[in-house]
PDB file of C-alpha atoms and ligand atoms in Angstrom:
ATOM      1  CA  UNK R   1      79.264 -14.723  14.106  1.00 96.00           C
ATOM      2  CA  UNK R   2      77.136 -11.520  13.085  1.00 98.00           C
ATOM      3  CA  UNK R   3      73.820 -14.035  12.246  1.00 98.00           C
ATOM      4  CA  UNK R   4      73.960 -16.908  14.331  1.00 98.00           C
ATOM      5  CA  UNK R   5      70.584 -19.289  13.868  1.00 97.00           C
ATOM      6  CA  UNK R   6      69.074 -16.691  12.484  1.00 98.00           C
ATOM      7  CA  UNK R   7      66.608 -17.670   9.292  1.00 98.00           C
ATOM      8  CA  UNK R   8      66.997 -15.956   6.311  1.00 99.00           C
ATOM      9  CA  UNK R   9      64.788 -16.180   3.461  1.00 99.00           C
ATOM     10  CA  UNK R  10      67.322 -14.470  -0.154  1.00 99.00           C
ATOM     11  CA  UNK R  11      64.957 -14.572  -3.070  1.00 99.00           C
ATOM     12  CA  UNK R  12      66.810 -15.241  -6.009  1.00 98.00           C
ATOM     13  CA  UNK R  13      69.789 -17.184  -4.402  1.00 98.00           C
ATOM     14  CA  UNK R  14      70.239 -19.396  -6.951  1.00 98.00           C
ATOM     15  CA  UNK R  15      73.527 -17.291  -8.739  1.00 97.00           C
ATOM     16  CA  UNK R  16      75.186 -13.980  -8.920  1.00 97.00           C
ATOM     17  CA  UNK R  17      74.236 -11.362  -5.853  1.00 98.00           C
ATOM     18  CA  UNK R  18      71.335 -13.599  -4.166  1.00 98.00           C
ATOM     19  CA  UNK R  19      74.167 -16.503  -3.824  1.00 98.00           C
ATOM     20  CA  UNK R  20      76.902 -14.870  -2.729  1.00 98.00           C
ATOM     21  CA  UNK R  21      74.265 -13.211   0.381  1.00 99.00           C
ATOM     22  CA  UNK R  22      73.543 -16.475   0.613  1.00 98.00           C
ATOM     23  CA  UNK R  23      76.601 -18.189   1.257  1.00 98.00           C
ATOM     24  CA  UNK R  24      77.864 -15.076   3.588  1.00 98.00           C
ATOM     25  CA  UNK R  25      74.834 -14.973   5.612  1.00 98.00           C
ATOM     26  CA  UNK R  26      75.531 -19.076   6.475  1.00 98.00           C
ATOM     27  CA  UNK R  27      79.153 -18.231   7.091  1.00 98.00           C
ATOM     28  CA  UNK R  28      77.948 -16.038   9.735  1.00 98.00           C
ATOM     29  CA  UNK R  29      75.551 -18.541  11.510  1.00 98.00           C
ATOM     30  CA  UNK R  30      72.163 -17.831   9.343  1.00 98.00           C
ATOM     31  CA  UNK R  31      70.145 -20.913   8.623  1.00 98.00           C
ATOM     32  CA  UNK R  32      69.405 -19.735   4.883  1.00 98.00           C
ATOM     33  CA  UNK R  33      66.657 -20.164   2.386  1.00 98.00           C
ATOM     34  CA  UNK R  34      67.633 -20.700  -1.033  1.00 98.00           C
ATOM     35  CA  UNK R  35      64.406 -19.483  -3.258  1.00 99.00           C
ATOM     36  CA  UNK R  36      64.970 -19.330  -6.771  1.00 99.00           C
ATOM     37  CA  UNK R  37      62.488 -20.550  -9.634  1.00 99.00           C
ATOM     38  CA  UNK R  38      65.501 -22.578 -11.569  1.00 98.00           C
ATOM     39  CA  UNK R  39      65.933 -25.928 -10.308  1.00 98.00           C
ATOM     40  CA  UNK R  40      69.094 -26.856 -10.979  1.00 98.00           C
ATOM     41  CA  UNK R  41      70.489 -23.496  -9.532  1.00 98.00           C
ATOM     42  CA  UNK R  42      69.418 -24.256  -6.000  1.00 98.00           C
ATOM     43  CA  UNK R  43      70.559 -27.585  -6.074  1.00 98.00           C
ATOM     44  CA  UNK R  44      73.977 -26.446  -6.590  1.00 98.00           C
ATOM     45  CA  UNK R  45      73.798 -23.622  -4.006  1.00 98.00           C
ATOM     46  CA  UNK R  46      72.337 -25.762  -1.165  1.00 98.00           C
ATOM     47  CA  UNK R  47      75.301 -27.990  -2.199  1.00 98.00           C
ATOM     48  CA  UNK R  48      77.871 -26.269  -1.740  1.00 98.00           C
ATOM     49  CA  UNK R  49      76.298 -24.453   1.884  1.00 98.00           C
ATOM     50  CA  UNK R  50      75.644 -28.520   2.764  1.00 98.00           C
ATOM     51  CA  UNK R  51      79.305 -29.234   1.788  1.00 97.00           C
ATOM     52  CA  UNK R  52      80.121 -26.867   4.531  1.00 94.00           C
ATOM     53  CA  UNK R  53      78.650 -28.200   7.436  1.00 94.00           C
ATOM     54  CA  UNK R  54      75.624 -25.577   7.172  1.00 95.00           C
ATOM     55  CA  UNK R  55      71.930 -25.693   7.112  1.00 96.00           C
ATOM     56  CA  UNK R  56      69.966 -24.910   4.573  1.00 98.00           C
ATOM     57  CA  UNK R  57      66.914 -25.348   1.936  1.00 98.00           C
ATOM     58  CA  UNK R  58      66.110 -24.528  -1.279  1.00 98.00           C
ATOM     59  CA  UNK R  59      62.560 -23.708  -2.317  1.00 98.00           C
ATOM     60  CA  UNK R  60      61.332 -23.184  -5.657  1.00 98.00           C
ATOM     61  CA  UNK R  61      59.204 -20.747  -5.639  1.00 99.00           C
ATOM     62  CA  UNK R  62      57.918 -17.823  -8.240  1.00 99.00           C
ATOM     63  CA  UNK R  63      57.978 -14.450  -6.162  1.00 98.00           C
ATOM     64  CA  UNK R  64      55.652 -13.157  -8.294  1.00 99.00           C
ATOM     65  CA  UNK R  65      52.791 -15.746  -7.173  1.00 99.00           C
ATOM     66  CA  UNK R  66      51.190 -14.723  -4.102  1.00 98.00           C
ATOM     67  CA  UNK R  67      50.461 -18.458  -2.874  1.00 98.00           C
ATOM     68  CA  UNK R  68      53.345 -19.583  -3.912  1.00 98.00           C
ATOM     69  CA  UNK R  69      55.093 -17.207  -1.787  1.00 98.00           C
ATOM     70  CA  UNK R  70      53.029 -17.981   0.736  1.00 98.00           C
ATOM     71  CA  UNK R  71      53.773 -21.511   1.210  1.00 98.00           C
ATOM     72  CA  UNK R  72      57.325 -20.892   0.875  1.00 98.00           C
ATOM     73  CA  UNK R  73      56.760 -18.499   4.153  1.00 98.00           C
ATOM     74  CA  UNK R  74      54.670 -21.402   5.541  1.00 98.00           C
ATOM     75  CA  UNK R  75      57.162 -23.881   4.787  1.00 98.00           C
ATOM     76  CA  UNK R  76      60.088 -22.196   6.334  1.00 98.00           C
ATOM     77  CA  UNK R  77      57.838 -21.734   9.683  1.00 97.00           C
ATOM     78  CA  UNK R  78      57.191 -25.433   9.527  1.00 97.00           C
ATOM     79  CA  UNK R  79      61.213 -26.165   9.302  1.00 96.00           C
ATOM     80  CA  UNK R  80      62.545 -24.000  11.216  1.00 96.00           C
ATOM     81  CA  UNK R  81      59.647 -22.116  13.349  1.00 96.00           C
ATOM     82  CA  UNK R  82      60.942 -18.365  12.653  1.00 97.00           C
ATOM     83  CA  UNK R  83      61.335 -16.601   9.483  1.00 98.00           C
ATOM     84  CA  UNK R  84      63.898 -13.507  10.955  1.00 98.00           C
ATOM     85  CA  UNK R  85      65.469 -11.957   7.948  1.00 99.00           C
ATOM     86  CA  UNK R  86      64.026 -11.094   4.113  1.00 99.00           C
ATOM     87  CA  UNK R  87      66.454 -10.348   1.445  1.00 99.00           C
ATOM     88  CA  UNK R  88      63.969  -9.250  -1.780  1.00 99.00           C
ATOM     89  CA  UNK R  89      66.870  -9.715  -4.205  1.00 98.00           C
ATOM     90  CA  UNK R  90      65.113 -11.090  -7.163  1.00 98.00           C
ATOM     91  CA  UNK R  91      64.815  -9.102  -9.902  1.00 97.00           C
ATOM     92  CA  UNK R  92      64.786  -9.019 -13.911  1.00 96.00           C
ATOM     93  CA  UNK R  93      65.067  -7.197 -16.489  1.00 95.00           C
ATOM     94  CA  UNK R  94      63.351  -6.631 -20.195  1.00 96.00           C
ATOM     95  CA  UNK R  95      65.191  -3.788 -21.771  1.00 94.00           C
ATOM     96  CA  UNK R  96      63.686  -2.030 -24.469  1.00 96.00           C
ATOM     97  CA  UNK R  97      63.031   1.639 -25.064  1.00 98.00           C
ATOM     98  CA  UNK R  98      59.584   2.747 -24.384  1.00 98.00           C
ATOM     99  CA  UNK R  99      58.230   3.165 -28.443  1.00 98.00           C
ATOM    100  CA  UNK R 100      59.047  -1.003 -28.553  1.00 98.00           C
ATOM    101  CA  UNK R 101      58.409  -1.759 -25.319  1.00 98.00           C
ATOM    102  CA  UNK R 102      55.368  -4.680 -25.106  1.00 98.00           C
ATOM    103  CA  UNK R 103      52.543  -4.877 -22.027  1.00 98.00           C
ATOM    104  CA  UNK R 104      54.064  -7.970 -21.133  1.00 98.00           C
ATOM    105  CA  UNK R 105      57.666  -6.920 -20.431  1.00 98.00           C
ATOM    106  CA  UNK R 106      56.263  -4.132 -18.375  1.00 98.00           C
ATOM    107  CA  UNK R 107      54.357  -6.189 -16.462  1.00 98.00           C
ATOM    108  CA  UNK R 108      56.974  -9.254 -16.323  1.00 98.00           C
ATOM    109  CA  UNK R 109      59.289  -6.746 -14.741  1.00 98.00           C
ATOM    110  CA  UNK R 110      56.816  -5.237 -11.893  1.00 98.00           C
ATOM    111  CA  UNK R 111      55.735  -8.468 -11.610  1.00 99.00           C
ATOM    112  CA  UNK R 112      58.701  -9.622 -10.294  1.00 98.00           C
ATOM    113  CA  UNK R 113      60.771  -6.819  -8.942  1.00 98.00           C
ATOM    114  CA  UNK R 114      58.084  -4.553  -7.216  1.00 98.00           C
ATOM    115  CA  UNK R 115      55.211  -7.300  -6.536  1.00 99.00           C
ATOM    116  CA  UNK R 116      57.919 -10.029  -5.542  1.00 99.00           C
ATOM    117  CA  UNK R 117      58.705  -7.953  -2.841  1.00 99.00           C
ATOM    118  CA  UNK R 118      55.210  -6.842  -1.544  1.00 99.00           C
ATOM    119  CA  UNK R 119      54.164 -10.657  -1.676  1.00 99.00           C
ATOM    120  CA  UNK R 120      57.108 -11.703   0.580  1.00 99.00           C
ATOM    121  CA  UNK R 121      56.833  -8.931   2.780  1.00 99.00           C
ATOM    122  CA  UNK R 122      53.432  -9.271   3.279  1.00 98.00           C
ATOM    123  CA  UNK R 123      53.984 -13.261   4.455  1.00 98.00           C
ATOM    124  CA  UNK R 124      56.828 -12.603   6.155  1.00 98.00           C
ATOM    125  CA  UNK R 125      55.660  -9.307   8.260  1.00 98.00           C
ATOM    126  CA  UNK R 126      53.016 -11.222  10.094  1.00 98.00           C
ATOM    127  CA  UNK R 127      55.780 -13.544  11.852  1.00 98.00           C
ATOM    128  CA  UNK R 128      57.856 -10.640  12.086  1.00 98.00           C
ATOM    129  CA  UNK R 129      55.966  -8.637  13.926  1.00 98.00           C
ATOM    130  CA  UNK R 130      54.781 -11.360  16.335  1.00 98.00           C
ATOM    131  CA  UNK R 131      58.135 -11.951  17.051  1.00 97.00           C
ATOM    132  CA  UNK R 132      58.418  -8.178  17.765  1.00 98.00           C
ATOM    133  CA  UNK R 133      61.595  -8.012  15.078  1.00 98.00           C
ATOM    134  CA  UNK R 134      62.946  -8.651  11.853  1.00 98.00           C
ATOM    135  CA  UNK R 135      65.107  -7.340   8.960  1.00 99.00           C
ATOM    136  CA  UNK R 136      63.800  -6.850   5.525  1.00 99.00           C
ATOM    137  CA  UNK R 137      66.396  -5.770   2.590  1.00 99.00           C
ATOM    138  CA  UNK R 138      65.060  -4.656  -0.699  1.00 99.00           C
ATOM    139  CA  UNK R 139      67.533  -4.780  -3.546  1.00 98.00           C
ATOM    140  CA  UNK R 140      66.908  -1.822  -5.230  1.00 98.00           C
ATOM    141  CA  UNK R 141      69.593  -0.540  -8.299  1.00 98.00           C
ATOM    142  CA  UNK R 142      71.163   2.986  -9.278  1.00 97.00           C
ATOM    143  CA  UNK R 143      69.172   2.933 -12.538  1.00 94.00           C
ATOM    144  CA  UNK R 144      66.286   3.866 -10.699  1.00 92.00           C
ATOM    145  CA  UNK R 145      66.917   7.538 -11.126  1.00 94.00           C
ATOM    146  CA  UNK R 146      66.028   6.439 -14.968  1.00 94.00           C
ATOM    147  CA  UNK R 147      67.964   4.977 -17.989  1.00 93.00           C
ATOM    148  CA  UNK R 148      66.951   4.962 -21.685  1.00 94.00           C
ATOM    149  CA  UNK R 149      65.975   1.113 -22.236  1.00 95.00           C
ATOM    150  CA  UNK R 150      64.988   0.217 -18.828  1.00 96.00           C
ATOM    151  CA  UNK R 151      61.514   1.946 -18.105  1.00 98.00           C
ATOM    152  CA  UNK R 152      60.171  -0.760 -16.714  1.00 98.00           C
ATOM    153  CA  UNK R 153      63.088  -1.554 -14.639  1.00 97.00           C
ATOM    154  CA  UNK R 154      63.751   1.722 -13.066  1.00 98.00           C
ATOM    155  CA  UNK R 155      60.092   1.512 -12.698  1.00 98.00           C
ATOM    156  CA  UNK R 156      60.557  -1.116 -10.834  1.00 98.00           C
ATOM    157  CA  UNK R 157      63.152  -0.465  -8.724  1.00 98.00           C
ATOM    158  CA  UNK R 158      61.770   3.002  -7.810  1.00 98.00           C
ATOM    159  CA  UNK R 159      58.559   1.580  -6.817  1.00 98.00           C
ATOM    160  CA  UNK R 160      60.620  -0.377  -4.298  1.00 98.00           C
ATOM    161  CA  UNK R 161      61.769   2.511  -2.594  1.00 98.00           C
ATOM    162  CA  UNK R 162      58.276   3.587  -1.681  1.00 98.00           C
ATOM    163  CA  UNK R 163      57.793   0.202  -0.635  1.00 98.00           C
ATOM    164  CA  UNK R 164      61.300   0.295   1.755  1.00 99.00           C
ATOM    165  CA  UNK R 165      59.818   3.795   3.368  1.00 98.00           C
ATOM    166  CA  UNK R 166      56.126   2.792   4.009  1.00 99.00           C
ATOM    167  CA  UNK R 167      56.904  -0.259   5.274  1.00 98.00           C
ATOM    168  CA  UNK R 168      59.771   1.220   7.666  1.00 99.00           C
ATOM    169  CA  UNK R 169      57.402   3.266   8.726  1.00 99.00           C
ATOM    170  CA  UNK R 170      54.567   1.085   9.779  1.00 98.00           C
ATOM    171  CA  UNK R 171      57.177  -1.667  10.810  1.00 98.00           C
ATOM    172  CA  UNK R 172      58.597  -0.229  12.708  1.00 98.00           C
ATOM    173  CA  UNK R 173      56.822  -0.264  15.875  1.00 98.00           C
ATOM    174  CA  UNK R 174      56.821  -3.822  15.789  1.00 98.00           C
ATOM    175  CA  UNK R 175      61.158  -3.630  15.917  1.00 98.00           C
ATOM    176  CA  UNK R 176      61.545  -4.562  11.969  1.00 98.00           C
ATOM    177  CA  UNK R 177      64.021  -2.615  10.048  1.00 99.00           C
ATOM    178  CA  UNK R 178      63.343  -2.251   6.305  1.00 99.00           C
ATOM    179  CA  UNK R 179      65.841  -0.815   4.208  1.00 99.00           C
ATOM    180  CA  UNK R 180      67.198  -1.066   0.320  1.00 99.00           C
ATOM    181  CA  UNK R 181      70.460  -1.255  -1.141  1.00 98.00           C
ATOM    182  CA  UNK R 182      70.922   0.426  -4.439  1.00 98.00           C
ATOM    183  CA  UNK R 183      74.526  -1.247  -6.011  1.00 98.00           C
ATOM    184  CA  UNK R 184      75.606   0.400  -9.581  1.00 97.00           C
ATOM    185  CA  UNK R 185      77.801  -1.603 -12.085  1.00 96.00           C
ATOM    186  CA  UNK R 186      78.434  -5.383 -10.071  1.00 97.00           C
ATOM    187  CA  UNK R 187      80.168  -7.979 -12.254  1.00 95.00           C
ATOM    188  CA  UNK R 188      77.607 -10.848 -13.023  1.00 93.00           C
ATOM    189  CA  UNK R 189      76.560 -12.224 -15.866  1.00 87.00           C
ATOM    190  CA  UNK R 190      74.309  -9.082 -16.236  1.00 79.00           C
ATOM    191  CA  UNK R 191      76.840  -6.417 -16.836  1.00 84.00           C
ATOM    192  CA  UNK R 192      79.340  -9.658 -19.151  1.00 82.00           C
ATOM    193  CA  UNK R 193      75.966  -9.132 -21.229  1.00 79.00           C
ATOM    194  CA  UNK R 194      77.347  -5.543 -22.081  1.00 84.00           C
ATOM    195  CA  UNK R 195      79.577  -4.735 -25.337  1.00 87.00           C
ATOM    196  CA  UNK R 196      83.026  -4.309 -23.714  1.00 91.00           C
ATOM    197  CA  UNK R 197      83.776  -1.027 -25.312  1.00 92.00           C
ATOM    198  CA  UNK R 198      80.374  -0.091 -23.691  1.00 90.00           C
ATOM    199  CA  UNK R 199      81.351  -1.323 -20.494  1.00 92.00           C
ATOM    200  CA  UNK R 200      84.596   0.077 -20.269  1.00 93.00           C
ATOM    201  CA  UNK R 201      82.730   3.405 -21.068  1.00 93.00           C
ATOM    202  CA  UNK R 202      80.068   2.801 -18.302  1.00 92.00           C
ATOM    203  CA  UNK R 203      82.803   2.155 -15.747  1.00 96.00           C
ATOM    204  CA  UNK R 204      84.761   5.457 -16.383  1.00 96.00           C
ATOM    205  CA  UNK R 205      81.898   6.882 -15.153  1.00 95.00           C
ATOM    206  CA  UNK R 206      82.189   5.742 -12.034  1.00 98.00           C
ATOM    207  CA  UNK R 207      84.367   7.818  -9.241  1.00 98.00           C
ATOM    208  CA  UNK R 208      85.930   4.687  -8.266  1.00 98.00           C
ATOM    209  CA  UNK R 209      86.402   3.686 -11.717  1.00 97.00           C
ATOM    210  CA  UNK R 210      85.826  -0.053 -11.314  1.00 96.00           C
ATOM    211  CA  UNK R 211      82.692  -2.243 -11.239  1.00 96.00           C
ATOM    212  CA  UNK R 212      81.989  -3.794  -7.901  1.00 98.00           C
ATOM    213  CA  UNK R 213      81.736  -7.521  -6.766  1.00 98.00           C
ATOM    214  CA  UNK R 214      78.901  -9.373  -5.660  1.00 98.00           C
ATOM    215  CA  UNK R 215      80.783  -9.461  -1.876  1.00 98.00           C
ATOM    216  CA  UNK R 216      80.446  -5.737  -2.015  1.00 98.00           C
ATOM    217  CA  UNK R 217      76.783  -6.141  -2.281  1.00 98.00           C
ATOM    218  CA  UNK R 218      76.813  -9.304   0.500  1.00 98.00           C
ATOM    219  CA  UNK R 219      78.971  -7.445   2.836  1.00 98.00           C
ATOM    220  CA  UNK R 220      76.807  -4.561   2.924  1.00 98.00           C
ATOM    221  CA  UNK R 221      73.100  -6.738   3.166  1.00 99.00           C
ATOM    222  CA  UNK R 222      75.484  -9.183   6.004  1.00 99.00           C
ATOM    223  CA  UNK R 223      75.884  -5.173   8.037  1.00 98.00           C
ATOM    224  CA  UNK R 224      72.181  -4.733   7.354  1.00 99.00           C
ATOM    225  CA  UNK R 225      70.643  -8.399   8.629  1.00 99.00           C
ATOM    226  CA  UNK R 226      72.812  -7.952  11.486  1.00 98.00           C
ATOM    227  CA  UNK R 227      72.169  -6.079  14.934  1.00 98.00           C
ATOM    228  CA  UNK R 228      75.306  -3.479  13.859  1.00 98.00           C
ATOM    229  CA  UNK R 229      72.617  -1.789  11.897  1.00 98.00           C
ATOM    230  CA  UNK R 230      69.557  -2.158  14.495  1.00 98.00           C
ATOM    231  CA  UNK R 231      68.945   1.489  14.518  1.00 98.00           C
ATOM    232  CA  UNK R 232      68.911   2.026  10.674  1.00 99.00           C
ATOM    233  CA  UNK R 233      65.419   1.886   8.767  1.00 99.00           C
ATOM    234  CA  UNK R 234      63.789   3.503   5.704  1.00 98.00           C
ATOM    235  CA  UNK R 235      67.190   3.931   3.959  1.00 98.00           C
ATOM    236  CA  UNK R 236      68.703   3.401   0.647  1.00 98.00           C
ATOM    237  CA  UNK R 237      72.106   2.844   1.237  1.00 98.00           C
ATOM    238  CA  UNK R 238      74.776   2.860  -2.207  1.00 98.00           C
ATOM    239  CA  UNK R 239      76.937   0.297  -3.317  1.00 98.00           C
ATOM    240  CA  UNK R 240      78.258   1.580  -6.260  1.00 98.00           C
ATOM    241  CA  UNK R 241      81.591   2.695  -6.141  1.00 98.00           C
ATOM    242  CA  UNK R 242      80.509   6.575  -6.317  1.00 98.00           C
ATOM    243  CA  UNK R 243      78.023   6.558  -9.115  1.00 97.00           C
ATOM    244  CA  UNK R 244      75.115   8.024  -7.579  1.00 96.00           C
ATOM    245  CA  UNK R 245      75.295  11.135  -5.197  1.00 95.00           C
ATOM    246  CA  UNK R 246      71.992  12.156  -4.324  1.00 86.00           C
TER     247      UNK R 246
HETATM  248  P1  NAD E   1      70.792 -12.719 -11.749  1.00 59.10           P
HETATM  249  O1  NAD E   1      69.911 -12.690 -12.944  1.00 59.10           O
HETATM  250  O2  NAD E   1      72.198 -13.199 -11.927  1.00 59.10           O
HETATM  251  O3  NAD E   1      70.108 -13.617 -10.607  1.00 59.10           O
HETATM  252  C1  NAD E   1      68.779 -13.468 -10.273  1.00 59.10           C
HETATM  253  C2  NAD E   1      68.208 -14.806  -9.838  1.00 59.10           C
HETATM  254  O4  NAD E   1      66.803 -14.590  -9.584  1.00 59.10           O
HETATM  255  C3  NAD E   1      68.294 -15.890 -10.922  1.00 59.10           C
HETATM  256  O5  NAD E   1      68.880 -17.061 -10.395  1.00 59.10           O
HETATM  257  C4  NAD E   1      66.840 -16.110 -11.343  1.00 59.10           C
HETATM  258  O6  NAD E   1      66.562 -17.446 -11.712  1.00 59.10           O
HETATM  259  C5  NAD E   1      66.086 -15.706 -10.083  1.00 59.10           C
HETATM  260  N1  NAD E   1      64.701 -15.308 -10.367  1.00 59.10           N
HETATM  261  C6  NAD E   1      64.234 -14.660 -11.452  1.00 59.10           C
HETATM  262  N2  NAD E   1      62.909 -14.523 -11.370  1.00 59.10           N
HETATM  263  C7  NAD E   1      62.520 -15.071 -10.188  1.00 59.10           C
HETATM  264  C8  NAD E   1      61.264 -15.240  -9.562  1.00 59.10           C
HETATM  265  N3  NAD E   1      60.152 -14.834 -10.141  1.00 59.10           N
HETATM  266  N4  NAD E   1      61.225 -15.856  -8.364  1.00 59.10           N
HETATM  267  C9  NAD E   1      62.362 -16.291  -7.775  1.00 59.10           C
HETATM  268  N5  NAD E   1      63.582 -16.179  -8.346  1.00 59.10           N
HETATM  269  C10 NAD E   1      63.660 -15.578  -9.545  1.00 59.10           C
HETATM  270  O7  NAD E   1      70.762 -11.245 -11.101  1.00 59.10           O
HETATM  271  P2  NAD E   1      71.901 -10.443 -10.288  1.00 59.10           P
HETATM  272  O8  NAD E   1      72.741  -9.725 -11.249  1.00 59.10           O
HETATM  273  O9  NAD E   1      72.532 -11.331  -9.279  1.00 59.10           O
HETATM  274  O10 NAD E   1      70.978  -9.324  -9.562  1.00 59.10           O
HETATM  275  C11 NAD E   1      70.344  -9.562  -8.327  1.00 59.10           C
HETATM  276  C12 NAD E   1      69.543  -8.334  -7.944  1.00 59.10           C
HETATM  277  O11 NAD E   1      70.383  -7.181  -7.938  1.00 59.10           O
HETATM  278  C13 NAD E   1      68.407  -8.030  -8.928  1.00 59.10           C
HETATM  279  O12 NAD E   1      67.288  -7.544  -8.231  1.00 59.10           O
HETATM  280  C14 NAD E   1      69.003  -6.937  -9.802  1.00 59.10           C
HETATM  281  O13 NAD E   1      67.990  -6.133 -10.362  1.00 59.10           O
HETATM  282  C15 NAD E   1      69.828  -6.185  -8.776  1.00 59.10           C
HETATM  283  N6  NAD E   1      70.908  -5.407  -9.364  1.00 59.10           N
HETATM  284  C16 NAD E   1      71.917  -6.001 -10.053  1.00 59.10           C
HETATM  285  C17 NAD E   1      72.945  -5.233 -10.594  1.00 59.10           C
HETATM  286  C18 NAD E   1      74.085  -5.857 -11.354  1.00 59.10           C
HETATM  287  O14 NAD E   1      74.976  -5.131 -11.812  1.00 59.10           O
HETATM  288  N7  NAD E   1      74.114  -7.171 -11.494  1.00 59.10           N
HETATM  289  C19 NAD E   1      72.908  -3.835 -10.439  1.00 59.10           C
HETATM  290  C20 NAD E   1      71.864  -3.258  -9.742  1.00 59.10           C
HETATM  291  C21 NAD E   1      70.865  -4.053  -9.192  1.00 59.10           C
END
């Protein structure tokens, strides 16, 4: 097993990409922390990991909250004395082009996406780097190269590529790899949410001419939490079947 007894905090875990990192990362051994802010969606992700024989906990917590995050770091220290990997997967999205778009679905979306991350980082890099290691994975998207609707998401998810490269960089002496993954078109309820003709349209676009699953996303974060990829930091790897060469 790639992550045995190591804890693993997956923001967001409570459906679509953050669950299914989830549930692979406590296939492979991780003791995994289910944060989400809905309820009833961690109850029925620590479930199912329970059902399996595996530990767990769910904590709801708001990323976006700076103590809250904090006690959720605190809390996991308490449980289980370590906090070793950080998956920053939570993320949402207000779409609305830039002449409609309100203050407060700019700053919903930073607040979440690009401050989620800093606030868990910033609890969890302490422990890290007395522990002289750790893995932090930013969830990043191919939008953030820009798309009409989604300023404040590509914002967003920009910003947390400068936040994957100067953290890798002053991490790093302390052995903590920080990188982001970027996936393109993943089926979850976010891309169902698009008109099929413009789906099918989206997807031609892409080499590979297919959206990907939320496994291709897991399998990808699973290489990244684990030692395979202990000489890897500051990168933004692509999941998304071709779409973005840069
Ligand atoms: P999702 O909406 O299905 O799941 C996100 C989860 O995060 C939800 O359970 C939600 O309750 C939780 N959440 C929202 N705000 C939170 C907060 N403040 N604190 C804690 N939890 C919170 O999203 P998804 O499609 O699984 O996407 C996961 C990540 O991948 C996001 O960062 C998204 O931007 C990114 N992404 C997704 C796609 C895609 O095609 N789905 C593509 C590129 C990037």
């Amino acid at each position: 097993m790639l992550l045995e007894n190591k804890v693993a905090i997956i923001t967001g875990s409570g459906q679509g990409i953050g669950e299914a990192i989830a549930k692979k990362f406590s296939r492979e051994g991780a003791i995994v922390v289910i944060d989400d802010i809905i309820q009833e969606r961690i109850d029925r992700v620590v479930g199912d990991i329970t059902q399996d024989g595996n530990p767990v906990v769910g904590i709801n917590a708001d990323i976006s909250n700076y103590e809250q995050v904090q006690s959720m770091m605190q809390q996991v220290l308490d449980t289980f004395g370590n906090i070793d990997i950080v998956v920053n997967n939570a993320g949402i999205t207000r779409d609305v082009t830039l002449l409609k778009m309100q203050e407060i679905q700019w700053d919903e979306v930073l607040a979440v996406n690009l401050k989620g991350a800093f606030n868990c980082i910033r609890h969890a890099a302490p422990v890290m780097k007395a522990n002289q290691g750790g893995k932090v994975i930013n969830i990043s998207s191919a939008v953030r190269f820009g798309n009409i609707g989604q300023a404040n998401y590509s914002s967003s998810k920009k910003g947390l590529i400068g936040l994957t490269r100067t953290v890798a960089k002053e991490l790093g002496r302390f052995g903590v790899n920080v990188n982001a993954i970027a996936p393109g078109y993943i089926e979850t309820k976010m891309l169902d949410s698009i008109p099929p003709e413009i789906k099918k349209m989206a997807l031609q676009s892409v080499p590979l001419k297919k959206a990907g699953s939320v496994d291709d996303i897991a399998n990808l974060c699973l290489f990244l939490a684990s030692s395979q990829s202990d000489y890897i930091s500051g990168q933004v790897i692509h999941c998304d079947g071709g779409l973005v060469m840069p």
